[in-house]
Amino acid sequence: MSWLVLIVSGMLEAVWATALPASRGFTRPGPTLLFAVSLAASMLGLAWAMTDIATGTAYAVWVGIGATLTLVWSMVTGAEPATRARVALLVLLVACVAGLKAVA
């Protein structure tokens, strides 16, 4: 169960990371609320997962999931280029996160 909570928390990290710039300095209520709720839920889930999973592993997996999904979203929306090198590095990042789970 801890791993599932950690994965969902990592996904929520991507939500708040994307909502933060959309809030335009917390001047837009919708994105600001989305940021606050997803940030709180993400942190609570990370903290809960860390009661069962080692801190270093949990944090690395959480950040890896969040960073990967945030960058994928940026590529899909056209905010950042989807070059071969970037995609290859994302694949390696996902492999590293999966590897951490495999050896935990």
Short mmCIF file of N, CA and C in Angstrom, two decimals, residues 1-49:
data_model
loop_
_atom_site.label_atom_id
_atom_site.label_comp_id
_atom_site.label_asym_id
_atom_site.label_seq_id
_atom_site.Cartn_x
_atom_site.Cartn_y
_atom_site.Cartn_z
N MET A 1 0.82 -1.19 0.00
CA MET A 1 0.00 0.00 0.00
C MET A 1 0.87 1.26 0.00
N SER A 2 2.00 1.22 0.71
CA SER A 2 2.88 2.39 0.76
C SER A 2 3.39 2.78 -0.61
N TRP A 3 3.69 1.79 -1.42
CA TRP A 3 4.19 2.09 -2.76
C TRP A 3 3.11 2.74 -3.63
N LEU A 4 1.89 2.28 -3.50
CA LEU A 4 0.79 2.88 -4.25
C LEU A 4 0.59 4.34 -3.83
N VAL A 5 0.61 4.59 -2.52
CA VAL A 5 0.47 5.96 -2.02
C VAL A 5 1.62 6.82 -2.51
N LEU A 6 2.83 6.27 -2.52
CA LEU A 6 4.00 7.02 -2.99
C LEU A 6 3.86 7.37 -4.47
N ILE A 7 3.39 6.43 -5.27
CA ILE A 7 3.23 6.69 -6.71
C ILE A 7 2.18 7.78 -6.94
N VAL A 8 1.05 7.69 -6.25
CA VAL A 8 0.01 8.71 -6.39
C VAL A 8 0.54 10.07 -5.92
N SER A 9 1.31 10.07 -4.85
CA SER A 9 1.91 11.31 -4.34
C SER A 9 2.86 11.92 -5.35
N GLY A 10 3.63 11.08 -6.04
CA GLY A 10 4.51 11.56 -7.09
C GLY A 10 3.73 12.16 -8.25
N MET A 11 2.59 11.55 -8.57
CA MET A 11 1.74 12.10 -9.62
C MET A 11 1.17 13.45 -9.20
N LEU A 12 0.81 13.56 -7.93
CA LEU A 12 0.30 14.84 -7.43
C LEU A 12 1.39 15.92 -7.42
N GLU A 13 2.64 15.49 -7.29
CA GLU A 13 3.73 16.47 -7.38
C GLU A 13 3.73 17.13 -8.75
N ALA A 14 3.49 16.33 -9.79
CA ALA A 14 3.43 16.89 -11.14
C ALA A 14 2.26 17.86 -11.28
N VAL A 15 1.15 17.56 -10.60
CA VAL A 15 -0.02 18.45 -10.66
C VAL A 15 0.32 19.80 -10.03
N TRP A 16 0.89 19.78 -8.82
CA TRP A 16 1.18 21.08 -8.19
C TRP A 16 2.29 21.82 -8.91
N ALA A 17 3.25 21.09 -9.46
CA ALA A 17 4.33 21.77 -10.19
C ALA A 17 3.80 22.46 -11.44
N THR A 18 2.80 21.87 -12.06
CA THR A 18 2.18 22.46 -13.24
C THR A 18 1.22 23.60 -12.87
N ALA A 19 0.53 23.44 -11.75
CA ALA A 19 -0.43 24.46 -11.32
C ALA A 19 0.27 25.72 -10.81
N LEU A 20 1.47 25.57 -10.28
CA LEU A 20 2.17 26.72 -9.69
C LEU A 20 2.37 27.86 -10.69
N PRO A 21 2.98 27.64 -11.85
CA PRO A 21 3.13 28.77 -12.78
C PRO A 21 1.79 29.23 -13.36
N ALA A 22 0.82 28.30 -13.45
CA ALA A 22 -0.50 28.69 -13.96
C ALA A 22 -1.23 29.62 -12.99
N SER A 23 -0.81 29.61 -11.72
CA SER A 23 -1.45 30.50 -10.74
C SER A 23 -1.03 31.95 -10.92
N ARG A 24 0.03 32.16 -11.70
CA ARG A 24 0.57 33.50 -11.96
C ARG A 24 0.77 34.30 -10.67
N GLY A 25 1.64 33.73 -9.82
CA GLY A 25 1.95 34.42 -8.57
C GLY A 25 0.80 34.39 -7.58
N PHE A 26 0.01 33.33 -7.63
CA PHE A 26 -1.15 33.14 -6.75
C PHE A 26 -2.23 34.20 -6.97
N THR A 27 -2.32 34.73 -8.18
CA THR A 27 -3.35 35.73 -8.50
C THR A 27 -4.57 35.10 -9.16
N ARG A 28 -4.47 33.86 -9.58
CA ARG A 28 -5.60 33.16 -10.21
C ARG A 28 -6.13 32.11 -9.23
N PRO A 29 -7.36 32.25 -8.79
CA PRO A 29 -7.88 31.38 -7.73
C PRO A 29 -7.91 29.89 -8.08
N GLY A 30 -8.34 29.53 -9.27
CA GLY A 30 -8.45 28.12 -9.64
C GLY A 30 -7.12 27.38 -9.57
N PRO A 31 -6.11 27.84 -10.33
CA PRO A 31 -4.81 27.19 -10.26
C PRO A 31 -4.17 27.28 -8.87
N THR A 32 -4.43 28.36 -8.15
CA THR A 32 -3.88 28.51 -6.80
C THR A 32 -4.47 27.44 -5.87
N LEU A 33 -5.77 27.22 -5.94
CA LEU A 33 -6.41 26.19 -5.12
C LEU A 33 -5.91 24.81 -5.52
N LEU A 34 -5.82 24.55 -6.82
CA LEU A 34 -5.30 23.27 -7.29
C LEU A 34 -3.88 23.04 -6.78
N PHE A 35 -3.05 24.08 -6.83
CA PHE A 35 -1.69 23.99 -6.32
C PHE A 35 -1.69 23.63 -4.84
N ALA A 36 -2.46 24.36 -4.04
CA ALA A 36 -2.46 24.15 -2.58
C ALA A 36 -2.96 22.76 -2.20
N VAL A 37 -4.04 22.33 -2.81
CA VAL A 37 -4.62 21.03 -2.47
C VAL A 37 -3.69 19.90 -2.91
N SER A 38 -3.17 19.97 -4.13
CA SER A 38 -2.30 18.90 -4.62
C SER A 38 -0.97 18.88 -3.88
N LEU A 39 -0.46 20.06 -3.49
CA LEU A 39 0.77 20.11 -2.71
C LEU A 39 0.58 19.44 -1.35
N ALA A 40 -0.50 19.79 -0.67
CA ALA A 40 -0.76 19.21 0.65
C ALA A 40 -0.95 17.70 0.55
N ALA A 41 -1.73 17.24 -0.42
CA ALA A 41 -1.97 15.81 -0.58
C ALA A 41 -0.69 15.07 -0.95
N SER A 42 0.12 15.67 -1.80
CA SER A 42 1.38 15.06 -2.21
C SER A 42 2.33 14.91 -1.03
N MET A 43 2.45 15.95 -0.23
CA MET A 43 3.34 15.90 0.94
C MET A 43 2.84 14.91 1.99
N LEU A 44 1.53 14.90 2.23
CA LEU A 44 0.97 13.95 3.20
C LEU A 44 1.19 12.51 2.74
N GLY A 45 0.99 12.27 1.46
CA GLY A 45 1.22 10.92 0.93
C GLY A 45 2.68 10.52 1.02
N LEU A 46 3.58 11.44 0.71
CA LEU A 46 5.01 11.16 0.83
C LEU A 46 5.37 10.84 2.27
N ALA A 47 4.87 11.65 3.19
CA ALA A 47 5.16 11.43 4.61
C ALA A 47 4.63 10.08 5.07
N TRP A 48 3.43 9.74 4.65
CA TRP A 48 2.84 8.46 5.04
C TRP A 48 3.65 7.29 4.47
N ALA A 49 4.03 7.40 3.20
CA ALA A 49 4.80 6.33 2.56
C ALA A 49 6.15 6.14 3.24
#
